[in-house]
Short mmCIF file of C-alpha atoms and ligand atoms in Angstrom, two decimals:
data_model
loop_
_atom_site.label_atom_id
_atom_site.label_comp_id
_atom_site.label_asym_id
_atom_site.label_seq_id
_atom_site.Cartn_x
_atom_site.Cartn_y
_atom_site.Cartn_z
CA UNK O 3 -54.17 48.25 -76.54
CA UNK O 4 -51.76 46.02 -77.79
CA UNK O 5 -50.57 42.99 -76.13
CA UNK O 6 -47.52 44.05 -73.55
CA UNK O 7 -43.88 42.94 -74.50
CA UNK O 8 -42.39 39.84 -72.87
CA UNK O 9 -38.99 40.50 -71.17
CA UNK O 10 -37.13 37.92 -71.67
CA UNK O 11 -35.09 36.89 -68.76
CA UNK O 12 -33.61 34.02 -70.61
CA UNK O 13 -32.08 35.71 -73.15
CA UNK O 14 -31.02 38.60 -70.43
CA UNK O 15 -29.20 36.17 -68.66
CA UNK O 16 -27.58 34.13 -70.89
CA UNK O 17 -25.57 38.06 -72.26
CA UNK O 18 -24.73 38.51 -68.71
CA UNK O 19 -23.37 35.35 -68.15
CA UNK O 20 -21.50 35.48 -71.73
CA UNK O 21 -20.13 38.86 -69.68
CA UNK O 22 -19.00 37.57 -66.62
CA UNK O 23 -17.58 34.49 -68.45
CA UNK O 24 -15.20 36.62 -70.40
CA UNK O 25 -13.98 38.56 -67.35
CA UNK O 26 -13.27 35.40 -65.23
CA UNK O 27 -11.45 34.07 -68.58
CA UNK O 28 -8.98 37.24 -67.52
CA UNK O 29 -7.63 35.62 -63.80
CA UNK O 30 -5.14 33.23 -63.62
CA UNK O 31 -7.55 32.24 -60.57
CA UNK O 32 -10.74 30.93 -60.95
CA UNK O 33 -13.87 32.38 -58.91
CA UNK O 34 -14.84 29.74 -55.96
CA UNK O 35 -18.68 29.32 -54.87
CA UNK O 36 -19.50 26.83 -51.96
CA UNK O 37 -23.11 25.92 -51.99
CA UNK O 38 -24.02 24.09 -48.23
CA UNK O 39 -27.17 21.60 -48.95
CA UNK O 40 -28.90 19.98 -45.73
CA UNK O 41 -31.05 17.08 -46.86
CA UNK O 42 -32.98 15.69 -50.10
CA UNK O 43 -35.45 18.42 -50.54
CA UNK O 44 -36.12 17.55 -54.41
CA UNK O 45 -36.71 21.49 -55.39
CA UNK O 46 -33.42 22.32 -53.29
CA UNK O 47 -31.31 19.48 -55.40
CA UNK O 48 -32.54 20.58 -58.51
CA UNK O 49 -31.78 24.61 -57.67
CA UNK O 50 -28.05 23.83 -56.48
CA UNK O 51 -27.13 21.45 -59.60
CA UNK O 52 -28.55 24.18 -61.81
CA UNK O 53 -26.09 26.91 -59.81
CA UNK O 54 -23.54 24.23 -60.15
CA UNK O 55 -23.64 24.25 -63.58
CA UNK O 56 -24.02 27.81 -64.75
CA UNK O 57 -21.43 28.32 -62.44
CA UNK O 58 -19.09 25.67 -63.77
CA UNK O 59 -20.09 26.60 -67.63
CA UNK O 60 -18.81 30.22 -66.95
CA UNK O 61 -15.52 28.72 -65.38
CA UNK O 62 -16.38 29.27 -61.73
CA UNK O 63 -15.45 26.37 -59.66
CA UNK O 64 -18.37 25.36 -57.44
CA UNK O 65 -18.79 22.50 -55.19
CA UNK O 66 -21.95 21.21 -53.21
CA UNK O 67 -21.39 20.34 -49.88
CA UNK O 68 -24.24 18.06 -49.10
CA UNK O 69 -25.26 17.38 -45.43
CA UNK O 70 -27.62 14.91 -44.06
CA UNK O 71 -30.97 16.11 -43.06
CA UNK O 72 -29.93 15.10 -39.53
CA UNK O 73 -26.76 17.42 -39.16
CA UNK O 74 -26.69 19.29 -36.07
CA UNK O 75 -26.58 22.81 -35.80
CA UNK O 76 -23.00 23.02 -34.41
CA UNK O 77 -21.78 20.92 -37.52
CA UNK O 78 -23.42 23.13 -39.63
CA UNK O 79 -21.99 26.20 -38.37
CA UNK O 80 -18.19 24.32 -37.97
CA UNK O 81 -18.53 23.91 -42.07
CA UNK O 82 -19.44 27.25 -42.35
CA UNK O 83 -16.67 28.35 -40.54
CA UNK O 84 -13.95 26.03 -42.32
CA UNK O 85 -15.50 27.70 -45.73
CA UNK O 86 -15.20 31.38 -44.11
CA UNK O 87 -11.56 30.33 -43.28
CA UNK O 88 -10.90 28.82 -46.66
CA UNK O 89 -8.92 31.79 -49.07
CA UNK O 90 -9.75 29.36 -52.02
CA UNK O 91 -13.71 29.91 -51.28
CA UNK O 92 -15.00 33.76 -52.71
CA UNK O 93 -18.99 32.67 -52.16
CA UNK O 94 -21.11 31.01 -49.77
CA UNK O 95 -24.48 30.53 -50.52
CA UNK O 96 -26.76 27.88 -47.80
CA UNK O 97 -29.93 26.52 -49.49
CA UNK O 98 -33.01 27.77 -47.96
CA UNK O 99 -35.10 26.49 -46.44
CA UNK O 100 -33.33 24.15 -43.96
CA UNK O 101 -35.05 21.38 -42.28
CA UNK O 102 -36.93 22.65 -38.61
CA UNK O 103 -34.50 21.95 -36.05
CA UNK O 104 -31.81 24.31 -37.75
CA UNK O 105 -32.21 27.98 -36.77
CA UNK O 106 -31.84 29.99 -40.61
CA UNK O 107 -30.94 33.44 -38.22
CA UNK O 108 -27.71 31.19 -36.66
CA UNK O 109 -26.65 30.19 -39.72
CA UNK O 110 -26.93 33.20 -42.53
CA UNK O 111 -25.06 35.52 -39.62
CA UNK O 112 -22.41 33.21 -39.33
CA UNK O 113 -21.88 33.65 -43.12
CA UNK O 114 -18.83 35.97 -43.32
CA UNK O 115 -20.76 39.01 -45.25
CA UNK O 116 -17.07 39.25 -47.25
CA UNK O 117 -18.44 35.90 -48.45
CA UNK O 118 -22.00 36.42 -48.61
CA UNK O 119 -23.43 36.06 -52.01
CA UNK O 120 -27.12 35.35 -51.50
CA UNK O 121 -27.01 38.86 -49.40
CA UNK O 122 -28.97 37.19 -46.35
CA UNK O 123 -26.38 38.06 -44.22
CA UNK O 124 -28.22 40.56 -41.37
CA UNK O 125 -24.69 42.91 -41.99
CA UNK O 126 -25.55 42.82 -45.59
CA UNK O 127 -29.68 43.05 -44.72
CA UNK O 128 -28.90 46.46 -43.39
CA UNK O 129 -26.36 47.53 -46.30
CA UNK O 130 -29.14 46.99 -48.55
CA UNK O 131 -31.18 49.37 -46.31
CA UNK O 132 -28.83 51.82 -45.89
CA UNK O 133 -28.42 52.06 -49.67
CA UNK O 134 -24.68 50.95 -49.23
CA UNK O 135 -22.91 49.73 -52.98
CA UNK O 136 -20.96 47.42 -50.72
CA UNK O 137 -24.54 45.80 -50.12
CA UNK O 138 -24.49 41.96 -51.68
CA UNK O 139 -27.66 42.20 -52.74
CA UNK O 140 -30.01 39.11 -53.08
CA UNK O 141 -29.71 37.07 -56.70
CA UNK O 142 -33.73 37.71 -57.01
CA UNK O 143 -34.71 40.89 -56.68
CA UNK O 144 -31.37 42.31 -58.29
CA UNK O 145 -31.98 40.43 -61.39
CA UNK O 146 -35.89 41.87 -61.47
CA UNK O 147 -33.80 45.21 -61.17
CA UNK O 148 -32.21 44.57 -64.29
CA UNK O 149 -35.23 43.75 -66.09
CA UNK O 150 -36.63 46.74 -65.05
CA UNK O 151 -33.73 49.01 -65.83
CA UNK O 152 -33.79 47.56 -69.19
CA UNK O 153 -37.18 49.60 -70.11
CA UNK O 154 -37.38 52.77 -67.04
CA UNK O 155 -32.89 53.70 -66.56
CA UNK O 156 -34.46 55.77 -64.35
CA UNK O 157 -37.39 54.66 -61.87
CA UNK O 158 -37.46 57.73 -60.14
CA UNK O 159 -41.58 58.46 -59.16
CA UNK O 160 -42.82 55.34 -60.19
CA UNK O 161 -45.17 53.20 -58.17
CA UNK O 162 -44.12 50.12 -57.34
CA UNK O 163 -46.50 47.76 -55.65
CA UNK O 164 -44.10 44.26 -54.27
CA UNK O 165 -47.09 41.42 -52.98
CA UNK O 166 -45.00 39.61 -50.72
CA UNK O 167 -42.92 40.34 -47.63
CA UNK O 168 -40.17 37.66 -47.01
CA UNK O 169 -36.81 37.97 -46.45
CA UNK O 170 -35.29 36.40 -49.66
CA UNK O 171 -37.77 38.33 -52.13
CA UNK O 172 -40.67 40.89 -50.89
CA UNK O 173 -38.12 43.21 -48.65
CA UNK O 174 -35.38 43.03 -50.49
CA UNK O 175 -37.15 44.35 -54.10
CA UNK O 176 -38.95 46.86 -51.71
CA UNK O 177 -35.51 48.47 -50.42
CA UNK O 178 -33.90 48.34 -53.83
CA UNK O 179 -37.36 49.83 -55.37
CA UNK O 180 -36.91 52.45 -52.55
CA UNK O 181 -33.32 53.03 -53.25
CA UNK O 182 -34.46 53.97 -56.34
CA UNK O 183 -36.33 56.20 -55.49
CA UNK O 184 -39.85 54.67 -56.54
CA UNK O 185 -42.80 54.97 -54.10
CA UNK O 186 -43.06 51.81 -52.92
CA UNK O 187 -46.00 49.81 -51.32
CA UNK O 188 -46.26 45.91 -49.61
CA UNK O 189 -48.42 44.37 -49.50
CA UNK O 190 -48.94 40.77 -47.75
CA UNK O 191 -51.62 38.05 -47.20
CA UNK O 192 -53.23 40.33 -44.31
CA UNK O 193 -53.85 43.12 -46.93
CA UNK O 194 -57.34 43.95 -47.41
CA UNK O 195 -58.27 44.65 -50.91
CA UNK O 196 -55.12 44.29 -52.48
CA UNK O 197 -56.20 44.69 -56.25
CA UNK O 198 -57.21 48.32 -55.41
CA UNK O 199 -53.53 48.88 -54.22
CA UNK O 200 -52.20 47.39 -57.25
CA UNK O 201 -54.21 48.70 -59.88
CA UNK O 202 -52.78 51.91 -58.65
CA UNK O 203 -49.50 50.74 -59.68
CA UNK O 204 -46.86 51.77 -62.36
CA UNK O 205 -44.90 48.38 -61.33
CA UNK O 206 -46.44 44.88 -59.97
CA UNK O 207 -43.96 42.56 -58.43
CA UNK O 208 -45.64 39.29 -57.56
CA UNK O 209 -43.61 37.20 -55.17
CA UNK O 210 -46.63 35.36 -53.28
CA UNK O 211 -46.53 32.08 -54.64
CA UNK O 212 -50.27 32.05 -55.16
CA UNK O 213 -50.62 30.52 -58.80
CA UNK O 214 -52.06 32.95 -61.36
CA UNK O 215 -53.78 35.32 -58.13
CA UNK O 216 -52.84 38.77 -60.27
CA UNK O 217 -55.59 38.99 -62.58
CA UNK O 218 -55.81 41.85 -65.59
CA UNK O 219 -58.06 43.81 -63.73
CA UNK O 220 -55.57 43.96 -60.60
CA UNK O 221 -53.12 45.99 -62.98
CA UNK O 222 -53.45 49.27 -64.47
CA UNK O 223 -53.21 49.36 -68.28
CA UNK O 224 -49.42 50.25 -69.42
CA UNK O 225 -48.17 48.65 -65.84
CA UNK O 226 -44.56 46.50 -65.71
CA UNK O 227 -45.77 43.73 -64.14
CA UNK O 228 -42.90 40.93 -63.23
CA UNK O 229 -43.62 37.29 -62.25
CA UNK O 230 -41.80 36.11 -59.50
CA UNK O 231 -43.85 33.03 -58.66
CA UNK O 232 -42.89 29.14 -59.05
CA UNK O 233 -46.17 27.30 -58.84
CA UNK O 234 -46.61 23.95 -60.20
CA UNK O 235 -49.96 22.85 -60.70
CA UNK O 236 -50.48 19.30 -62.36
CA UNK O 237 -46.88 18.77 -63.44
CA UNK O 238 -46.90 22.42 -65.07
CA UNK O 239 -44.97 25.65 -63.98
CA UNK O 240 -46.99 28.97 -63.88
CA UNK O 241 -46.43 31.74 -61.82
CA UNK O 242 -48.30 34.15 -60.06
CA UNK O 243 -49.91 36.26 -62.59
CA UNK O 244 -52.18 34.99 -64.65
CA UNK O 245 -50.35 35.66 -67.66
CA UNK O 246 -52.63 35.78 -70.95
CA UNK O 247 -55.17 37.99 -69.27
CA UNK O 248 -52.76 40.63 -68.04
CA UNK O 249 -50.67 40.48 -70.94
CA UNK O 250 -53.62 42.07 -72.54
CA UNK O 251 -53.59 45.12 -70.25
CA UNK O 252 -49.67 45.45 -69.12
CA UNK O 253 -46.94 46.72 -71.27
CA UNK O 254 -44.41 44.42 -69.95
CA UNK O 255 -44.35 41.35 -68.16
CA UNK O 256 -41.68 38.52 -67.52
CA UNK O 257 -42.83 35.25 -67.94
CA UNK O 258 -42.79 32.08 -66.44
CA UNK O 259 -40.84 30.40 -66.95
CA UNK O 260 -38.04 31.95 -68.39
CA UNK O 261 -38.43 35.26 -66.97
CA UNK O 262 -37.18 36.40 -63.25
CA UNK O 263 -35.62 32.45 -62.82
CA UNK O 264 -32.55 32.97 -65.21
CA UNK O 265 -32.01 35.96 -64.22
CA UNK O 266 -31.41 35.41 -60.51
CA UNK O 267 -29.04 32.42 -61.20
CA UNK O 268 -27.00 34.99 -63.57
CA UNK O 269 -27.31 37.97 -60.31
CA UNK O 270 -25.88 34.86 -58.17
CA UNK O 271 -22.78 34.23 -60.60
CA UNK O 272 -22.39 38.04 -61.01
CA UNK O 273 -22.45 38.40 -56.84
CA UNK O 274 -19.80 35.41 -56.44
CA UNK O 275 -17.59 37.70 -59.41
CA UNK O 276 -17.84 40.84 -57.00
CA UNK O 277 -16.50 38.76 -54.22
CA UNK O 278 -13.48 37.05 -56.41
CA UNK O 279 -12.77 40.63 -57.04
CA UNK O 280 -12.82 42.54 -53.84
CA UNK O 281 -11.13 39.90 -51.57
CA UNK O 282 -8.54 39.51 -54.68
CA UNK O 283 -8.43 43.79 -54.58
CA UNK O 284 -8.80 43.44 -57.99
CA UNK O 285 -10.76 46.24 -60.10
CA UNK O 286 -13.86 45.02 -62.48
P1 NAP P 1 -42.72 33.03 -49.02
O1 NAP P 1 -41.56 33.09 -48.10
O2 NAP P 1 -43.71 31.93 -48.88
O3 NAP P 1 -43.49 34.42 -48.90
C1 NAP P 1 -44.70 34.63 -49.57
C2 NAP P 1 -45.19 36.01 -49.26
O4 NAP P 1 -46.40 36.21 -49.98
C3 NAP P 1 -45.50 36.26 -47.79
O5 NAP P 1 -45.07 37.55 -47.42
C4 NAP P 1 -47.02 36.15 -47.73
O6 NAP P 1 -47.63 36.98 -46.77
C5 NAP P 1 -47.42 36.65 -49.10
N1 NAP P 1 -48.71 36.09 -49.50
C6 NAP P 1 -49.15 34.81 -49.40
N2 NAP P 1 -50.40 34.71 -49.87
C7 NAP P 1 -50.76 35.94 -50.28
C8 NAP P 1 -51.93 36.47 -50.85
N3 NAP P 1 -53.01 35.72 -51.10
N4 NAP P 1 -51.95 37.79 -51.14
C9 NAP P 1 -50.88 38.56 -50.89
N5 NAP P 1 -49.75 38.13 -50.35
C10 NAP P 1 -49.69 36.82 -50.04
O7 NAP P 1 -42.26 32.99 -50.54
P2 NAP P 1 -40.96 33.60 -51.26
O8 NAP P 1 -39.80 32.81 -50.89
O9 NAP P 1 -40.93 35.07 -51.13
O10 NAP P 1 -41.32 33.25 -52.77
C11 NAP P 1 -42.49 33.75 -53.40
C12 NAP P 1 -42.68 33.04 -54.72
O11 NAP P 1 -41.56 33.33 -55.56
C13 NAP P 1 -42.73 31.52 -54.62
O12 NAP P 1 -43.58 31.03 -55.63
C14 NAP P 1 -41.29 31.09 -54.91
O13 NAP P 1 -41.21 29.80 -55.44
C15 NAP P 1 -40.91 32.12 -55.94
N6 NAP P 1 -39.48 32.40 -56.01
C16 NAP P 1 -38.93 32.45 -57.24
C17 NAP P 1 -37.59 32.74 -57.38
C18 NAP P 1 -37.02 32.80 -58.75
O14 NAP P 1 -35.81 32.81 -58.89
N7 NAP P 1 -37.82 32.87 -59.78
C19 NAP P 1 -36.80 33.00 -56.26
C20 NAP P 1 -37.40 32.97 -55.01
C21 NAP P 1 -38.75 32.70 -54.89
P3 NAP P 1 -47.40 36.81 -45.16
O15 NAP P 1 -46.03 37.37 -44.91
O16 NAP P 1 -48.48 37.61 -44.56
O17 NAP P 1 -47.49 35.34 -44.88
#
């Protein structure tokens, strides 16, 4: 078998973002994305400037609002409300995780779902379930959609194995995998023999953040296997499959970096453009 083909989310995102770029160049107005940063978690800085930036390169306008670690939970919620009030603002996005004393639950339900571009809104939560287009759907999982459209249009009867259950990755992929009509397994750290599960599989999602834990002979030969893992291990990024091995067996995989990373920063920019749009009643 030959080695599988690299899909490369890199060069995925940077078309779409081309895209969206040329339809914002068509407003008069430019789209608005507030991103709400509590504290100086290093990852969290890094994430937000790189939003900023792909956000401002595509002629978005897109400002941090950066809160001390300390901020209370009513101060956080009066911002979010100002920014809910604001007509100028089309996007809200609130950088995950927050520090302990803040509740996430309180906050992401106070986002007005009108506004909510990360799609962790609980109103949006159950538009995704409810296979609703008005669902914002999380950045992450709607980019590995892409991907995947870009080799199966039509998913319909695959199986699709997700290894990972949270609320930003694992469930969302597994409702938009469902949506699609794919037969669709999770499976978690409490999952006994998991590589029997996935070696059943037509499509692996790994979103555990276990470094290199999918091994070749966890997937079946010919599988779509997609890397959703950040791991760093000695200064170095690798993600959860080990890639070299099961690039042997699969027939596609994403790679990391470069592969599912782009691609959700391009899904946010393109969820912020829906926003512009609807509350400006525009059309695409
Ligand atoms: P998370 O909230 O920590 O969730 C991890 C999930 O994996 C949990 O459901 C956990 O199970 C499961 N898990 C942990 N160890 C496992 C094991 N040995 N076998 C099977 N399942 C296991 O992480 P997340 O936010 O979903 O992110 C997952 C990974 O994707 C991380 O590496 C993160 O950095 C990366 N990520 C990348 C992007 C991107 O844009 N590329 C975006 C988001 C996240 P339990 O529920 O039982 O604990």
């Amino acid at each position: 078998m030959s080695e599988a083909q690299i899909i490369d989310g890199k060069s995925l995102a940077f078309k779409l973002k081309a895209e969206i770029a040329e339809k914002v160049s068509a407003h008069s107005l430019k789209p608005n994305l507030a991103v709400v940063l509590v504290g100086n978690d290093e990852a969290s800085l890094i994430y937000d400037r790189n939003k900023q930036k792909a956000a401002q390169a595509i002629g978005m306008d897109c400002l941090i609002y950066h809160l001390e670690e300390s901020v209370s939970e009513r101060e956080l919620l009066e911002l979010v409300s100002q920014l809910n009030n604001d007509d100028r603002v089309n996007g809200i996005l609130v950088q995950l995780p927050l520090p302990a004393h803040l509740n996430p639950l309180h906050v992401l339900t106070q986002i007005s779902p009108e506004k909510d571009v990360d799609g962790f809104n609980p109103y949006n939560v159950g538009l995704l379930q409810a296979n609703s287009p008005q669902a914002f759907v999380p950045a992450t999982p709607k980019g590995i959609l892409y991907m995947l459209k870009q080799i199966y249009p039509d998913l319909s009867g695959k199986n699709a194995v997700v290894i990972g259950r949270s609320n930003i990755v694992g469930k969302p992929m597994a409702a938009l995998l469902l949506n699609q009509n794919c037969t669709v397994t999770v499976v978690h750290s409490k999952t006994k023999k998991i590589e029997d599960i996935t070696r059943q599989a037509d499509i692996v999602i790994a979103a555990c953040g276990k470094p290199n834990i999918v091994k070749a002979d966890w997937v079946k030969e010919g599988a779509f296997v997609v890397d959703v893992g950040i791991n760093r291990i000695g200064g170095k990024i690798c993600g959860d499959v080990d890639f070299d091995a099961v690039r042997q067996k699969a027939a596609y995989i994403t790679p990391v970096p470069g592969g599912v990373g782009p691609m959700t920063i391009a899904m946010l920019l393109a969820n912020t453009y829906e926003a512009f749009i609807r509350q400006n009643h525009l059309k695409f």
